[in-house]
């Protein structure tokens, strides 16, 4: 009994020693680790630090900023390369992203957690080495070493310590180019002190800037950022609050509602507004008709992060627009659970059948477009062939440009073609196919309120629109557009039934009338 107890105590001691060594080594590895992510439109290096500050190193032209968030570990964020036409444009982008930081905060949090788990795993492996060495030496040799002269025992201890230190050095691997993580408190000052002539928002009063940069030009950039931040928060937060007063059609039993968005062009401010409208209208799915970005480049990941975060719990479908050209946008959304363009039939809203196709063209920040490979007309014929070959009738065809779905409608192979691209609402228009079947085309306006491919800013550049699409038994049976004007006023359109029998409903061709919403100016949309 005593022997068993001694054995259990010995093993308990070994486990405790391993745990202490593993945690110590893991913590050391953690503090010397880093990872690179795409953050706030930059390639950014994230490193954990001692302390409670989140510090952002912006580079040589702008002051570094930090904030005490009261956590157990600090974070050092070093911004790397990005794309911007000017420093002023970059600063405005910073401010806009800061006004809706949730998705970027999640990226940093996830990166630090991943570093912690990785460091803990490496520390756990490292902690086995001393015990492994002890076992490899063997009982007989250990007795010989421990029974040797004091000088020899000392040499064994020194050699073991040296080996242990070498292993620690290999595992921890401190970066040779590391700079000191801790900045003298005297070199930092509050944002209010840095800009005494400016009224700082309450939520930004905990921010500190590196006080050594006091050039007038730099201060003006910071003031512009704060101004953009305030205006953006006020405009979009106000819009979210107004959604509660909108009179939207409530889905009936057996109906499913999907929210149509298109042409966001990096306007993350509208994501919270779109989600609020979706919740108010009872939506559980989102149909994204493309052009979420302006160039389709990796620096625009912040826009896709915001979109994915806003609709994380929805059924999500998306296609690429001409401004999303390349492999980045589709791959990024797929990694976050979105169903993207596919030549196969997908299960769409309400259990219906959906097919989705990307725009093959490539566009940048101007109005030019390259058309590699197939033209739109050639692609449209190919899409019609694929849709009409489906075993059962397709209920929804999701494309970026309505021209991509026209031949499919003309053949009578689809109920509804959903598109964007032109930044204004068009339709719904009823089309009788060559086979006698009825279908509709519908173009959603720009959800980002974009002019050309630009939507980033403190407020909308043009009216922003989303549409609530109602499905029954998988078939689209109605549409209700909702528009947010540049002055912050909502316009709610009448619900437009989509029928497939011989009886034609009023207000199907062209733009629907609108109804009065308490507290908001409404009217009839014209000129679309």
Short mmCIF file of C-alpha atoms in Angstrom, two decimals:
data_model
loop_
_atom_site.label_atom_id
_atom_site.label_comp_id
_atom_site.label_asym_id
_atom_site.label_seq_id
_atom_site.Cartn_x
_atom_site.Cartn_y
_atom_site.Cartn_z
CA UNK A 1 0.00 0.00 0.00
CA UNK A 2 2.84 2.36 0.96
CA UNK A 3 4.75 1.45 -2.21
CA UNK A 4 1.72 2.23 -4.36
CA UNK A 5 1.20 5.54 -2.62
CA UNK A 6 4.83 6.52 -3.12
CA UNK A 7 4.56 5.60 -6.79
CA UNK A 8 1.41 7.69 -7.21
CA UNK A 9 3.05 10.65 -5.47
CA UNK A 10 6.11 10.30 -7.70
CA UNK A 11 3.97 10.35 -10.84
CA UNK A 12 1.96 13.28 -9.49
CA UNK A 13 5.22 15.15 -8.95
CA UNK A 14 6.36 14.37 -12.47
CA UNK A 15 3.07 15.59 -13.96
CA UNK A 16 3.18 18.75 -11.85
CA UNK A 17 6.78 19.43 -12.89
CA UNK A 18 5.86 18.87 -16.55
CA UNK A 19 2.87 21.21 -16.26
CA UNK A 20 4.92 24.00 -14.67
CA UNK A 21 7.64 23.64 -17.30
CA UNK A 22 5.09 23.48 -20.14
CA UNK A 23 3.27 26.64 -19.02
CA UNK A 24 6.51 28.53 -18.46
CA UNK A 25 7.94 27.55 -21.84
CA UNK A 26 4.59 28.18 -23.56
CA UNK A 27 4.35 31.67 -22.10
CA UNK A 28 7.88 32.48 -23.21
CA UNK A 29 7.15 31.20 -26.71
CA UNK A 30 3.88 33.15 -26.79
CA UNK A 31 5.56 36.46 -25.96
CA UNK A 32 8.12 35.89 -28.72
CA UNK A 33 5.63 34.84 -31.38
CA UNK A 34 3.88 36.76 -34.13
CA UNK A 35 1.56 36.19 -37.05
CA UNK A 36 0.61 38.09 -40.18
CA UNK A 37 -3.02 38.81 -41.07
CA UNK A 38 -4.92 41.17 -43.32
CA UNK A 39 -6.19 43.93 -41.05
CA UNK A 40 -7.73 47.32 -41.78
CA UNK A 41 -6.70 46.99 -45.46
CA UNK A 42 -3.05 46.24 -44.53
CA UNK A 43 -0.79 43.26 -44.24
CA UNK A 44 -0.31 43.47 -40.47
CA UNK A 45 2.02 41.72 -38.04
CA UNK A 46 0.39 40.91 -34.69
CA UNK A 47 2.52 40.21 -31.62
CA UNK A 48 1.47 39.68 -27.99
CA UNK A 49 3.22 41.83 -25.39
CA UNK A 50 3.37 42.30 -21.65
CA UNK A 51 1.02 45.00 -20.43
CA UNK A 52 -2.57 45.93 -21.20
CA UNK A 53 -2.19 48.15 -24.28
CA UNK A 54 -3.26 47.47 -27.84
CA UNK A 55 -0.73 49.46 -29.86
CA UNK A 56 -0.97 50.15 -33.58
CA UNK A 57 2.28 51.06 -35.37
CA UNK A 58 1.15 53.03 -38.40
CA UNK A 59 4.50 53.78 -40.02
CA UNK A 60 6.65 56.89 -40.54
CA UNK A 61 3.98 59.37 -41.69
CA UNK A 62 1.29 58.97 -39.03
CA UNK A 63 1.46 58.81 -35.24
CA UNK A 64 1.25 55.45 -33.56
CA UNK A 65 -1.85 54.96 -31.44
CA UNK A 66 -2.65 52.77 -28.47
CA UNK A 67 -5.42 52.06 -25.99
CA UNK A 68 -5.50 50.41 -22.59
CA UNK A 69 -8.19 47.76 -22.94
CA UNK A 70 -7.67 46.31 -19.48
CA UNK A 71 -6.91 42.78 -20.64
CA UNK A 72 -4.32 40.36 -19.31
CA UNK A 73 -2.05 40.62 -22.37
CA UNK A 74 -1.16 43.52 -24.64
CA UNK A 75 -1.04 43.39 -28.44
CA UNK A 76 1.37 45.11 -30.80
CA UNK A 77 0.03 45.61 -34.34
CA UNK A 78 2.49 46.70 -37.00
CA UNK A 79 0.78 47.80 -40.22
CA UNK A 80 2.54 46.79 -43.44
CA UNK A 81 1.82 47.33 -47.10
CA UNK A 82 -1.52 48.43 -48.49
CA UNK A 83 -2.94 50.23 -51.52
CA UNK A 84 -4.10 53.85 -51.43
CA UNK A 85 -3.83 56.80 -53.78
CA UNK A 86 -2.88 59.20 -50.99
CA UNK A 87 -2.27 59.43 -47.27
CA UNK A 88 -5.50 61.40 -46.95
CA UNK A 89 -7.46 58.57 -48.58
CA UNK A 90 -5.79 56.06 -46.29
CA UNK A 91 -6.62 58.09 -43.17
CA UNK A 92 -10.27 58.40 -44.25
CA UNK A 93 -10.35 54.63 -44.72
CA UNK A 94 -8.92 54.12 -41.21
CA UNK A 95 -11.61 56.32 -39.72
CA UNK A 96 -14.39 54.56 -41.63
CA UNK A 97 -13.18 51.13 -40.55
CA UNK A 98 -12.81 52.38 -36.96
CA UNK A 99 -16.47 53.39 -36.97
CA UNK A 100 -17.38 49.72 -37.54
CA UNK A 101 -14.48 47.87 -35.89
CA UNK A 102 -16.19 44.64 -34.79
CA UNK A 103 -14.92 42.40 -37.59
CA UNK A 104 -11.35 43.74 -37.28
CA UNK A 105 -11.36 43.26 -33.50
CA UNK A 106 -12.43 39.67 -34.07
CA UNK A 107 -9.49 39.11 -36.44
CA UNK A 108 -6.99 40.34 -33.83
CA UNK A 109 -8.63 38.33 -31.07
CA UNK A 110 -8.63 35.14 -33.14
CA UNK A 111 -5.00 35.69 -34.17
CA UNK A 112 -3.86 36.10 -30.55
CA UNK A 113 -5.85 33.05 -29.43
CA UNK A 114 -4.27 30.99 -32.23
CA UNK A 115 -0.81 32.16 -31.15
CA UNK A 116 -1.60 31.20 -27.56
CA UNK A 117 -2.74 27.68 -28.46
CA UNK A 118 0.25 27.20 -30.75
CA UNK A 119 2.64 28.37 -28.03
CA UNK A 120 0.99 26.13 -25.45
CA UNK A 121 1.34 23.10 -27.76
CA UNK A 122 5.00 23.86 -28.39
CA UNK A 123 5.59 24.42 -24.68
CA UNK A 124 3.96 21.09 -23.88
CA UNK A 125 6.24 19.30 -26.34
CA UNK A 126 9.31 21.10 -25.04
CA UNK A 127 8.45 20.15 -21.45
CA UNK A 128 8.84 16.47 -22.31
CA UNK A 129 12.52 16.87 -23.21
CA UNK A 130 13.96 16.90 -19.65
CA UNK A 131 11.96 13.78 -18.75
CA UNK A 132 12.93 12.12 -22.01
CA UNK A 133 16.61 12.85 -21.35
CA UNK A 134 16.22 11.48 -17.81
CA UNK A 135 14.69 8.27 -19.17
CA UNK A 136 17.32 7.88 -21.90
CA UNK A 137 20.18 8.13 -19.42
CA UNK A 138 18.82 5.07 -17.61
CA UNK A 139 18.68 4.11 -13.96
CA UNK A 140 22.15 2.57 -13.85
CA UNK A 141 23.88 5.54 -15.46
CA UNK A 142 21.98 7.98 -13.26
CA UNK A 143 23.22 6.13 -10.18
CA UNK A 144 26.75 6.30 -11.50
CA UNK A 145 26.51 10.03 -12.20
CA UNK A 146 24.83 10.87 -8.91
CA UNK A 147 27.30 8.70 -7.04
CA UNK A 148 30.29 10.37 -8.61
CA UNK A 149 32.53 13.02 -7.09
CA UNK A 150 31.17 16.51 -6.40
CA UNK A 151 33.19 17.94 -9.28
CA UNK A 152 31.72 15.43 -11.70
CA UNK A 153 28.20 15.97 -10.42
CA UNK A 154 28.65 19.70 -10.95
CA UNK A 155 29.80 19.08 -14.50
CA UNK A 156 26.70 16.96 -15.15
CA UNK A 157 24.46 19.71 -13.81
CA UNK A 158 26.22 22.36 -15.90
CA UNK A 159 26.00 20.23 -19.05
CA UNK A 160 22.32 19.49 -18.44
CA UNK A 161 21.62 23.17 -17.88
CA UNK A 162 23.44 24.09 -21.07
CA UNK A 163 21.47 21.52 -23.05
CA UNK A 164 18.23 22.76 -21.55
CA UNK A 165 19.11 26.37 -22.40
CA UNK A 166 19.92 25.34 -25.98
CA UNK A 167 16.55 23.65 -26.36
CA UNK A 168 14.80 26.72 -24.95
CA UNK A 169 16.65 28.89 -27.43
CA UNK A 170 15.64 26.68 -30.35
CA UNK A 171 12.00 26.57 -29.30
CA UNK A 172 11.53 30.21 -28.37
CA UNK A 173 13.49 31.62 -31.34
CA UNK A 174 13.44 35.32 -30.49
CA UNK A 175 13.28 37.54 -33.58
CA UNK A 176 16.58 39.18 -34.36
CA UNK A 177 14.92 42.35 -35.63
CA UNK A 178 12.66 42.86 -32.61
CA UNK A 179 12.37 46.40 -31.35
CA UNK A 180 11.50 47.27 -27.75
CA UNK A 181 7.81 46.67 -27.09
CA UNK A 182 7.47 49.13 -24.24
CA UNK A 183 7.38 52.83 -25.05
CA UNK A 184 8.08 55.41 -22.38
CA UNK A 185 4.79 56.72 -21.00
CA UNK A 186 6.06 60.28 -21.47
CA UNK A 187 6.10 59.86 -25.26
CA UNK A 188 2.37 59.22 -25.32
CA UNK A 189 -0.51 61.60 -24.76
CA UNK A 190 -4.28 61.36 -24.90
CA UNK A 191 -6.05 62.12 -28.15
CA UNK A 192 -7.81 65.04 -26.47
CA UNK A 193 -4.47 66.52 -25.40
CA UNK A 194 -3.05 65.96 -28.87
CA UNK A 195 -6.05 67.76 -30.41
CA UNK A 196 -7.14 70.31 -27.77
CA UNK A 197 -9.14 72.29 -30.33
CA UNK A 198 -11.27 69.27 -31.27
CA UNK A 199 -14.13 67.63 -29.38
CA UNK A 200 -13.20 63.96 -29.08
CA UNK A 201 -16.07 61.39 -29.01
CA UNK A 202 -16.54 59.71 -25.65
CA UNK A 203 -15.71 56.26 -27.01
CA UNK A 204 -12.36 57.57 -28.35
CA UNK A 205 -11.19 59.37 -25.22
CA UNK A 206 -9.15 56.36 -24.08
CA UNK A 207 -7.00 56.49 -27.21
CA UNK A 208 -3.43 57.78 -26.90
CA UNK A 209 -1.12 58.94 -29.68
CA UNK A 210 2.62 59.12 -29.81
CA UNK A 211 3.27 62.69 -28.79
CA UNK A 212 6.54 63.17 -30.63
CA UNK A 213 4.73 63.84 -33.91
CA UNK A 214 3.28 67.34 -33.74
CA UNK A 215 3.58 68.61 -37.32
CA UNK A 216 0.59 70.62 -38.46
CA UNK A 217 0.00 68.36 -41.46
CA UNK A 218 -0.05 65.26 -39.29
CA UNK A 219 -2.50 66.83 -36.85
CA UNK A 220 -4.80 67.80 -39.70
CA UNK A 221 -4.84 64.20 -40.90
CA UNK A 222 -5.74 62.99 -37.42
CA UNK A 223 -8.45 65.66 -37.11
CA UNK A 224 -9.86 64.55 -40.47
CA UNK A 225 -9.93 60.95 -39.26
CA UNK A 226 -11.79 61.88 -36.07
CA UNK A 227 -14.28 63.95 -38.06
CA UNK A 228 -14.94 61.09 -40.50
CA UNK A 229 -15.33 58.69 -37.60
CA UNK A 230 -17.91 60.90 -35.87
CA UNK A 231 -19.97 61.55 -38.99
CA UNK A 232 -19.96 57.89 -39.98
CA UNK A 233 -21.04 56.66 -36.56
CA UNK A 234 -23.78 59.28 -36.34
CA UNK A 235 -25.19 58.59 -39.82
CA UNK A 236 -25.22 54.79 -39.80
CA UNK A 237 -26.09 54.33 -36.12
CA UNK A 238 -28.98 56.71 -36.66
CA UNK A 239 -30.14 54.71 -39.66
CA UNK A 240 -30.09 51.48 -37.66
CA UNK A 241 -32.27 53.09 -34.99
CA UNK A 242 -34.80 54.27 -37.60
CA UNK A 243 -35.27 50.76 -38.98
CA UNK A 244 -37.41 49.90 -35.95
CA UNK A 245 -40.07 52.34 -37.22
CA UNK A 246 -40.24 50.99 -40.78
CA UNK A 247 -43.47 49.31 -41.86
CA UNK A 248 -42.25 46.20 -43.62
CA UNK A 249 -44.35 43.28 -44.75
CA UNK A 250 -44.30 40.43 -42.25
CA UNK A 251 -43.75 36.95 -43.71
CA UNK A 252 -46.71 34.62 -43.45
CA UNK A 253 -46.64 31.02 -42.29
CA UNK A 254 -44.70 28.86 -44.73
CA UNK A 255 -42.79 31.80 -46.24
CA UNK A 256 -39.04 32.43 -46.23
CA UNK A 257 -37.47 35.87 -46.72
CA UNK A 258 -34.07 36.58 -48.25
CA UNK A 259 -32.32 39.96 -48.27
CA UNK A 260 -30.87 41.07 -51.62
CA UNK A 261 -27.71 43.19 -51.48
CA UNK A 262 -25.44 44.32 -54.31
CA UNK A 263 -22.67 46.78 -55.13
CA UNK A 264 -21.53 47.44 -51.55
CA UNK A 265 -18.12 48.62 -52.79
CA UNK A 266 -16.50 48.40 -49.34
CA UNK A 267 -19.19 50.41 -47.52
CA UNK A 268 -19.12 48.51 -44.23
CA UNK A 269 -21.31 51.18 -42.62
CA UNK A 270 -24.34 49.84 -44.49
CA UNK A 271 -23.84 46.28 -43.25
CA UNK A 272 -25.40 46.96 -39.86
CA UNK A 273 -28.26 48.83 -41.57
CA UNK A 274 -28.85 45.95 -43.99
CA UNK A 275 -28.84 43.44 -41.14
CA UNK A 276 -31.32 45.55 -39.16
CA UNK A 277 -33.67 45.65 -42.16
CA UNK A 278 -33.26 41.91 -42.63
CA UNK A 279 -34.18 41.26 -39.00
CA UNK A 280 -37.14 43.61 -39.17
CA UNK A 281 -38.40 41.92 -42.33
CA UNK A 282 -37.94 38.40 -40.99
CA UNK A 283 -35.14 37.42 -43.39
CA UNK A 284 -33.04 34.31 -42.80
CA UNK A 285 -30.99 34.31 -46.00
CA UNK A 286 -28.94 36.81 -48.02
CA UNK A 287 -28.47 36.97 -51.80
CA UNK A 288 -25.36 38.99 -52.70
CA UNK A 289 -25.31 40.07 -56.36
CA UNK A 290 -21.64 41.08 -56.30
CA UNK A 291 -19.28 44.05 -56.35
CA UNK A 292 -18.61 43.87 -52.63
CA UNK A 293 -15.21 45.44 -53.30
CA UNK A 294 -13.77 48.07 -55.61
CA UNK A 295 -10.78 46.17 -57.00
CA UNK A 296 -11.07 42.59 -55.72
CA UNK A 297 -7.72 42.87 -53.95
CA UNK A 298 -6.62 41.43 -50.62
CA UNK A 299 -6.46 44.84 -48.92
CA UNK A 300 -10.27 44.93 -49.15
CA UNK A 301 -10.64 41.94 -46.83
CA UNK A 302 -11.99 44.32 -44.17
CA UNK A 303 -15.13 44.75 -46.30
CA UNK A 304 -15.68 41.00 -46.66
CA UNK A 305 -15.00 40.51 -42.95
CA UNK A 306 -17.74 43.01 -42.12
CA UNK A 307 -20.20 41.39 -44.54
CA UNK A 308 -19.49 37.90 -43.22
CA UNK A 309 -19.80 39.07 -39.62
CA UNK A 310 -23.12 40.84 -40.27
CA UNK A 311 -24.78 37.75 -41.79
CA UNK A 312 -22.89 35.00 -39.99
CA UNK A 313 -26.05 33.12 -38.98
CA UNK A 314 -27.87 33.45 -42.34
CA UNK A 315 -28.00 31.16 -45.35
CA UNK A 316 -25.55 33.02 -47.59
CA UNK A 317 -25.20 33.10 -51.38
CA UNK A 318 -22.86 35.38 -53.36
CA UNK A 319 -21.50 35.99 -56.84
CA UNK A 320 -18.58 38.13 -57.96
CA UNK A 321 -19.13 41.36 -59.84
CA UNK A 322 -16.78 42.94 -62.34
CA UNK A 323 -15.05 44.84 -59.50
CA UNK A 324 -14.52 41.60 -57.55
CA UNK A 325 -12.56 40.03 -60.39
CA UNK A 326 -9.88 37.51 -59.43
CA UNK A 327 -9.73 34.60 -57.04
CA UNK A 328 -9.52 36.48 -53.74
CA UNK A 329 -13.13 37.53 -53.09
CA UNK A 330 -14.77 34.20 -53.88
CA UNK A 331 -12.17 32.20 -51.94
CA UNK A 332 -12.39 34.51 -48.94
CA UNK A 333 -16.18 34.24 -48.73
CA UNK A 334 -16.12 30.47 -49.28
CA UNK A 335 -13.72 30.13 -46.34
CA UNK A 336 -16.32 31.92 -44.23
CA UNK A 337 -19.21 29.66 -45.17
CA UNK A 338 -20.74 31.44 -48.17
CA UNK A 339 -22.08 29.47 -51.12
CA UNK A 340 -20.65 31.04 -54.25
CA UNK A 341 -20.91 30.72 -58.02
CA UNK A 342 -21.41 27.16 -59.21
CA UNK A 343 -22.63 25.50 -62.37
CA UNK A 344 -24.62 23.07 -60.23
CA UNK A 345 -28.02 23.65 -58.65
CA UNK A 346 -27.88 24.79 -55.01
CA UNK A 347 -30.60 24.62 -52.38
CA UNK A 348 -31.74 28.23 -52.18
CA UNK A 349 -34.07 30.17 -49.87
CA UNK A 350 -37.07 28.19 -48.68
CA UNK A 351 -35.66 24.98 -50.14
CA UNK A 352 -35.92 26.27 -53.71
CA UNK A 353 -33.42 25.71 -56.49
CA UNK A 354 -30.77 28.38 -57.09
CA UNK A 355 -27.94 28.78 -59.58
CA UNK A 356 -25.27 31.48 -59.44
CA UNK A 357 -22.67 32.75 -61.92
CA UNK A 358 -19.84 35.28 -61.65
CA UNK A 359 -19.28 38.28 -63.92
CA UNK A 360 -16.22 37.50 -66.11
CA UNK A 361 -15.18 41.12 -66.55
CA UNK A 362 -12.45 42.95 -64.67
CA UNK A 363 -12.85 46.55 -63.51
CA UNK A 364 -10.94 48.95 -61.32
CA UNK A 365 -11.78 52.21 -59.62
CA UNK A 366 -12.74 53.91 -62.89
CA UNK A 367 -15.43 53.10 -65.44
CA UNK A 368 -13.23 50.86 -67.63
CA UNK A 369 -13.78 47.11 -67.95
CA UNK A 370 -11.66 44.34 -69.42
CA UNK A 371 -13.46 41.27 -70.74
CA UNK A 372 -11.15 38.25 -70.73
CA UNK A 373 -12.40 34.98 -72.21
CA UNK A 374 -16.14 34.88 -72.82
CA UNK A 375 -18.11 38.05 -73.48
CA UNK A 376 -21.25 38.74 -71.47
CA UNK A 377 -23.44 37.70 -74.43
CA UNK A 378 -21.55 34.44 -74.86
CA UNK A 379 -21.66 33.77 -71.12
CA UNK A 380 -25.39 34.52 -71.01
CA UNK A 381 -26.03 31.82 -73.65
CA UNK A 382 -23.87 29.36 -71.70
CA UNK A 383 -25.76 30.18 -68.48
CA UNK A 384 -29.11 29.66 -70.23
CA UNK A 385 -27.93 26.27 -71.51
CA UNK A 386 -26.92 25.16 -68.00
CA UNK A 387 -30.07 26.45 -66.28
CA UNK A 388 -32.43 24.99 -68.86
CA UNK A 389 -30.68 21.63 -68.62
CA UNK A 390 -31.50 21.36 -64.89
CA UNK A 391 -33.72 18.39 -64.01
CA UNK A 392 -36.24 20.69 -62.28
CA UNK A 393 -37.13 24.32 -62.92
CA UNK A 394 -34.69 26.77 -61.29
CA UNK A 395 -36.37 29.26 -58.97
CA UNK A 396 -33.60 31.86 -58.60
CA UNK A 397 -30.72 32.82 -60.88
CA UNK A 398 -28.19 35.02 -59.08
CA UNK A 399 -25.92 37.07 -61.35
CA UNK A 400 -24.23 40.47 -61.25
CA UNK A 401 -25.45 41.93 -64.55
CA UNK A 402 -29.07 41.36 -65.65
CA UNK A 403 -27.84 40.76 -69.22
CA UNK A 404 -26.30 37.52 -67.97
CA UNK A 405 -29.80 36.15 -67.22
CA UNK A 406 -31.84 37.53 -70.12
CA UNK A 407 -31.59 34.48 -72.44
CA UNK A 408 -32.59 32.21 -69.54
CA UNK A 409 -35.74 34.26 -68.96
CA UNK A 410 -36.50 34.38 -72.68
CA UNK A 411 -36.40 30.59 -72.76
CA UNK A 412 -38.70 30.44 -69.72
CA UNK A 413 -36.32 28.39 -67.54
CA UNK A 414 -36.27 30.45 -64.32
CA UNK A 415 -38.70 32.22 -61.97
CA UNK A 416 -36.53 35.18 -60.93
CA UNK A 417 -33.20 36.63 -62.08
CA UNK A 418 -31.56 38.73 -59.35
CA UNK A 419 -28.80 41.18 -60.30
CA UNK A 420 -27.12 44.47 -59.48
CA UNK A 421 -24.35 46.30 -61.37
CA UNK A 422 -26.09 49.49 -62.58
CA UNK A 423 -26.50 51.00 -59.05
CA UNK A 424 -30.21 51.77 -59.57
CA UNK A 425 -33.32 49.64 -59.18
CA UNK A 426 -34.76 48.22 -62.38
CA UNK A 427 -37.94 46.10 -62.41
CA UNK A 428 -39.26 43.71 -61.48
CA UNK A 429 -40.25 43.09 -65.10
CA UNK A 430 -42.37 40.11 -66.09
CA UNK A 431 -41.14 38.04 -69.04
CA UNK A 432 -43.02 35.31 -70.91
CA UNK A 433 -40.60 32.68 -72.13
CA UNK A 434 -40.65 30.94 -75.47
CA UNK A 435 -42.06 27.88 -73.68
CA UNK A 436 -44.95 29.89 -72.24
CA UNK A 437 -43.52 29.96 -68.69
CA UNK A 438 -43.42 33.26 -66.77
CA UNK A 439 -40.43 34.73 -64.98
CA UNK A 440 -39.15 38.05 -63.65
CA UNK A 441 -35.95 40.04 -63.80
CA UNK A 442 -34.99 42.35 -60.97
CA UNK A 443 -32.00 44.64 -60.48
CA UNK A 444 -31.23 45.86 -56.97
CA UNK A 445 -29.74 49.33 -56.50
CA UNK A 446 -26.35 49.87 -54.86
CA UNK A 447 -26.43 48.75 -51.23
CA UNK A 448 -23.28 50.74 -50.55
CA UNK A 449 -24.65 53.99 -51.94
CA UNK A 450 -21.70 53.96 -54.35
CA UNK A 451 -20.80 56.39 -57.09
CA UNK A 452 -18.83 54.38 -59.65
CA UNK A 453 -16.84 51.93 -57.49
CA UNK A 454 -16.36 54.24 -54.51
CA UNK A 455 -18.55 54.05 -51.42
CA UNK A 456 -16.12 54.54 -48.52
CA UNK A 457 -16.83 57.73 -46.63
CA UNK A 458 -18.65 59.28 -43.71
CA UNK A 459 -22.04 59.08 -45.47
CA UNK A 460 -23.73 57.81 -48.62
CA UNK A 461 -22.71 59.14 -52.02
CA UNK A 462 -26.07 58.14 -53.52
CA UNK A 463 -29.19 56.32 -52.24
CA UNK A 464 -28.51 52.85 -50.85
CA UNK A 465 -30.92 49.97 -51.41
CA UNK A 466 -31.67 46.47 -50.20
CA UNK A 467 -34.62 44.30 -51.17
CA UNK A 468 -36.60 41.74 -49.19
CA UNK A 469 -37.47 38.76 -51.40
CA UNK A 470 -40.23 36.47 -50.16
CA UNK A 471 -40.31 32.77 -51.05
CA UNK A 472 -43.11 30.22 -50.66
CA UNK A 473 -42.33 26.55 -51.23
CA UNK A 474 -38.99 27.65 -52.64
CA UNK A 475 -40.51 29.92 -55.29
CA UNK A 476 -40.11 33.73 -55.19
CA UNK A 477 -43.55 35.27 -54.65
CA UNK A 478 -42.82 38.91 -53.78
CA UNK A 479 -40.29 41.73 -53.51
CA UNK A 480 -40.09 44.77 -51.23
CA UNK A 481 -37.27 47.28 -51.85
CA UNK A 482 -36.08 49.56 -49.04
CA UNK A 483 -33.99 52.64 -49.83
CA UNK A 484 -31.91 54.82 -47.52
CA UNK A 485 -31.49 58.32 -48.94
CA UNK A 486 -28.33 60.41 -48.61
CA UNK A 487 -30.09 62.57 -46.01
CA UNK A 488 -30.72 59.57 -43.76
CA UNK A 489 -34.41 59.23 -44.65
CA UNK A 490 -35.85 55.83 -45.54
CA UNK A 491 -38.20 55.10 -48.42
CA UNK A 492 -40.16 51.87 -48.16
CA UNK A 493 -41.73 50.50 -51.34
CA UNK A 494 -44.95 48.55 -51.55
CA UNK A 495 -44.66 44.79 -51.46
CA UNK A 496 -44.79 43.58 -55.09
CA UNK A 497 -46.41 40.14 -55.58
CA UNK A 498 -44.86 37.91 -58.24
CA UNK A 499 -47.48 35.71 -59.92
CA UNK A 500 -47.02 32.92 -62.42
CA UNK A 501 -50.61 32.37 -63.58
CA UNK A 502 -52.69 34.17 -66.21
CA UNK A 503 -53.80 36.93 -63.83
CA UNK A 504 -51.55 40.00 -64.11
CA UNK A 505 -51.10 42.03 -60.95
CA UNK A 506 -50.78 45.78 -60.93
CA UNK A 507 -47.45 47.46 -60.35
CA UNK A 508 -45.39 44.56 -61.68
CA UNK A 509 -43.89 46.36 -64.65
CA UNK A 510 -41.72 49.29 -63.69
CA UNK A 511 -41.20 50.89 -60.31
CA UNK A 512 -43.69 50.32 -57.49
CA UNK A 513 -45.44 52.94 -55.44
CA UNK A 514 -44.41 53.61 -51.87
CA UNK A 515 -46.32 54.04 -48.68
CA UNK A 516 -46.04 56.44 -45.76
CA UNK A 517 -43.73 55.41 -42.93
CA UNK A 518 -44.28 57.26 -39.64
CA UNK A 519 -41.48 59.73 -39.01
CA UNK A 520 -40.02 59.48 -42.52
CA UNK A 521 -40.47 61.26 -45.84
CA UNK A 522 -41.65 58.91 -48.57
CA UNK A 523 -42.73 59.23 -52.16
CA UNK A 524 -42.73 57.58 -55.56
CA UNK A 525 -39.37 56.71 -57.08
CA UNK A 526 -38.95 57.93 -60.62
CA UNK A 527 -36.31 57.97 -63.27
CA UNK A 528 -35.03 54.45 -62.62
#
